PDB file of C-alpha atoms in Angstrom:
ATOM      1  CA  MET P  29      -9.074  -7.889  -3.911  1.00 85.00           C
ATOM      2  CA  GLU P  30      -8.471  -4.600  -2.205  1.00 93.00           C
ATOM      3  CA  PHE P  31      -8.571  -4.104   1.549  1.00 96.00           C
ATOM      4  CA  THR P  32      -9.252  -0.747   3.194  1.00 97.00           C
ATOM      5  CA  LEU P  33      -8.765   0.084   6.885  1.00 98.00           C
ATOM      6  CA  SER P  34     -11.112   2.674   8.391  1.00 98.00           C
ATOM      7  CA  MET P  35     -10.136   3.987  11.828  1.00 98.00           C
ATOM      8  CA  THR P  36     -12.330   6.171  14.033  1.00 98.00           C
ATOM      9  CA  PHE P  37     -10.684   8.290  16.712  1.00 97.00           C
ATOM     10  CA  LEU P  38     -12.025  10.312  19.631  1.00 97.00           C
ATOM     11  CA  THR P  39     -10.857  13.926  19.582  1.00 96.00           C
ATOM     12  CA  SER P  40     -10.008  16.556  22.169  1.00 95.00           C
ATOM     13  CA  THR P  41     -13.357  18.286  21.558  1.00 95.00           C
ATOM     14  CA  GLY P  42     -15.324  15.097  22.268  1.00 94.00           C
ATOM     15  CA  ALA P  43     -16.116  14.466  18.605  1.00 96.00           C
ATOM     16  CA  LYS P  44     -15.188  11.510  16.414  1.00 96.00           C
ATOM     17  CA  SER P  45     -12.920  11.712  13.390  1.00 96.00           C
ATOM     18  CA  SER P  46     -12.212   8.996  10.836  1.00 96.00           C
ATOM     19  CA  MET P  47      -9.215   8.119   8.728  1.00 96.00           C
ATOM     20  CA  THR P  48      -9.045   5.581   5.899  1.00 97.00           C
ATOM     21  CA  VAL P  49      -6.006   3.744   4.562  1.00 96.00           C
ATOM     22  CA  SER P  50      -6.243   1.825   1.275  1.00 95.00           C
ATOM     23  CA  GLY P  51      -4.168  -1.165   0.305  1.00 95.00           C
ATOM     24  CA  VAL P  52      -3.713  -2.752   3.731  1.00 97.00           C
ATOM     25  CA  LYS P  53      -2.622  -6.364   3.882  1.00 96.00           C
ATOM     26  CA  PRO P  54      -5.511  -8.841   3.990  1.00 93.00           C
ATOM     27  CA  ASP P  55      -4.328 -10.518   7.190  1.00 95.00           C
ATOM     28  CA  ILE P  56      -3.917  -7.372   9.318  1.00 96.00           C
ATOM     29  CA  THR P  57      -4.626  -8.159  12.968  1.00 97.00           C
ATOM     30  CA  LYS P  58      -6.556  -6.356  15.686  1.00 97.00           C
ATOM     31  CA  GLU P  59      -3.283  -5.875  17.571  1.00 97.00           C
ATOM     32  CA  GLU P  60      -1.585  -4.283  14.547  1.00 98.00           C
ATOM     33  CA  ILE P  61      -4.512  -1.910  14.082  1.00 98.00           C
ATOM     34  CA  ALA P  62      -4.468  -0.960  17.781  1.00 98.00           C
ATOM     35  CA  THR P  63      -0.705  -0.348  17.640  1.00 97.00           C
ATOM     36  CA  LEU P  64      -1.081   1.817  14.526  1.00 97.00           C
ATOM     37  CA  MET P  65      -3.840   3.872  16.123  1.00 97.00           C
ATOM     38  CA  ASP P  66      -1.839   4.268  19.346  1.00 97.00           C
ATOM     39  CA  THR P  67       1.167   5.467  17.333  1.00 97.00           C
ATOM     40  CA  ILE P  68      -0.957   8.017  15.468  1.00 97.00           C
ATOM     41  CA  ILE P  69      -2.401   9.305  18.762  1.00 97.00           C
ATOM     42  CA  GLU P  70       0.937   9.407  20.615  1.00 97.00           C
ATOM     43  CA  ASN P  71       2.779  11.233  17.836  1.00 97.00           C
ATOM     44  CA  ASN P  72      -0.057  13.722  17.220  1.00 94.00           C
ATOM     45  CA  ILE P  73       0.812  13.889  13.520  1.00 89.00           C
ATOM     46  CA  PHE P  74      -2.598  14.832  12.097  1.00 90.00           C
ATOM     47  CA  GLN P  75      -4.626  18.002  12.569  1.00 86.00           C
ATOM     48  CA  THR P  76      -8.395  17.889  12.365  1.00 91.00           C
ATOM     49  CA  LYS P  77     -11.114  20.511  12.624  1.00 93.00           C
ATOM     50  CA  SER P  78     -12.419  18.676  15.691  1.00 93.00           C
ATOM     51  CA  GLY P  79      -9.116  18.666  17.588  1.00 94.00           C
ATOM     52  CA  ASP P  80      -6.280  16.266  18.333  1.00 95.00           C
ATOM     53  CA  PHE P  81      -6.829  12.520  18.413  1.00 96.00           C
ATOM     54  CA  THR P  82      -7.090  11.455  22.055  1.00 96.00           C
ATOM     55  CA  GLY P  83      -8.403   7.887  21.907  1.00 97.00           C
ATOM     56  CA  LYS P  84      -9.611   5.003  19.790  1.00 98.00           C
ATOM     57  CA  SER P  85     -13.294   4.576  19.003  1.00 97.00           C
ATOM     58  CA  GLY P  86     -13.248   1.711  16.505  1.00 98.00           C
ATOM     59  CA  ALA P  87     -11.904   0.299  13.276  1.00 98.00           C
ATOM     60  CA  ASN P  88     -12.945  -1.958  10.436  1.00 97.00           C
ATOM     61  CA  VAL P  89     -11.452  -3.553   7.356  1.00 97.00           C
ATOM     62  CA  THR P  90     -13.454  -3.562   4.139  1.00 96.00           C
ATOM     63  CA  GLU P  91     -12.765  -6.035   1.348  1.00 95.00           C
ATOM     64  CA  ARG P  92     -13.607  -5.052  -2.213  1.00 93.00           C
ATOM     65  CA  LYS P  93     -13.556  -7.441  -5.119  1.00 90.00           C
ATOM     66  CA  PHE P  94     -13.345  -6.122  -8.657  1.00 85.00           C
ATOM     67  CA  THR P  95     -14.293  -8.090 -11.733  1.00 88.00           C
ATOM     68  CA  LYS P  96     -13.181  -6.581 -15.022  1.00 88.00           C
ATOM     69  CA  TYR P  97     -14.862  -7.623 -18.254  1.00 93.00           C
ATOM     70  CA  GLU P  98     -13.301  -7.031 -21.658  1.00 93.00           C
ATOM     71  CA  LEU P  99     -16.074  -6.008 -24.012  1.00 93.00           C
ATOM     72  CA  ALA P 100     -15.350  -5.488 -27.685  1.00 80.00           C
TER      73      ALA P 100
END
């Protein structure tokens, strides 16, 4: 199984901007996600067309299951 974290931030222009991280641990907590988003906002390490990240809008974790079939 693969888990992907999608985070949506508010920006300085009033828009929303999303960021996705693949391969997160399956038991990631709401608190860990909030801390990660706060760190990203505080350190202002990403530039977007819609401005700096200024707040958190939301987040979700998606689980994907892959089934591989060997066909001869």
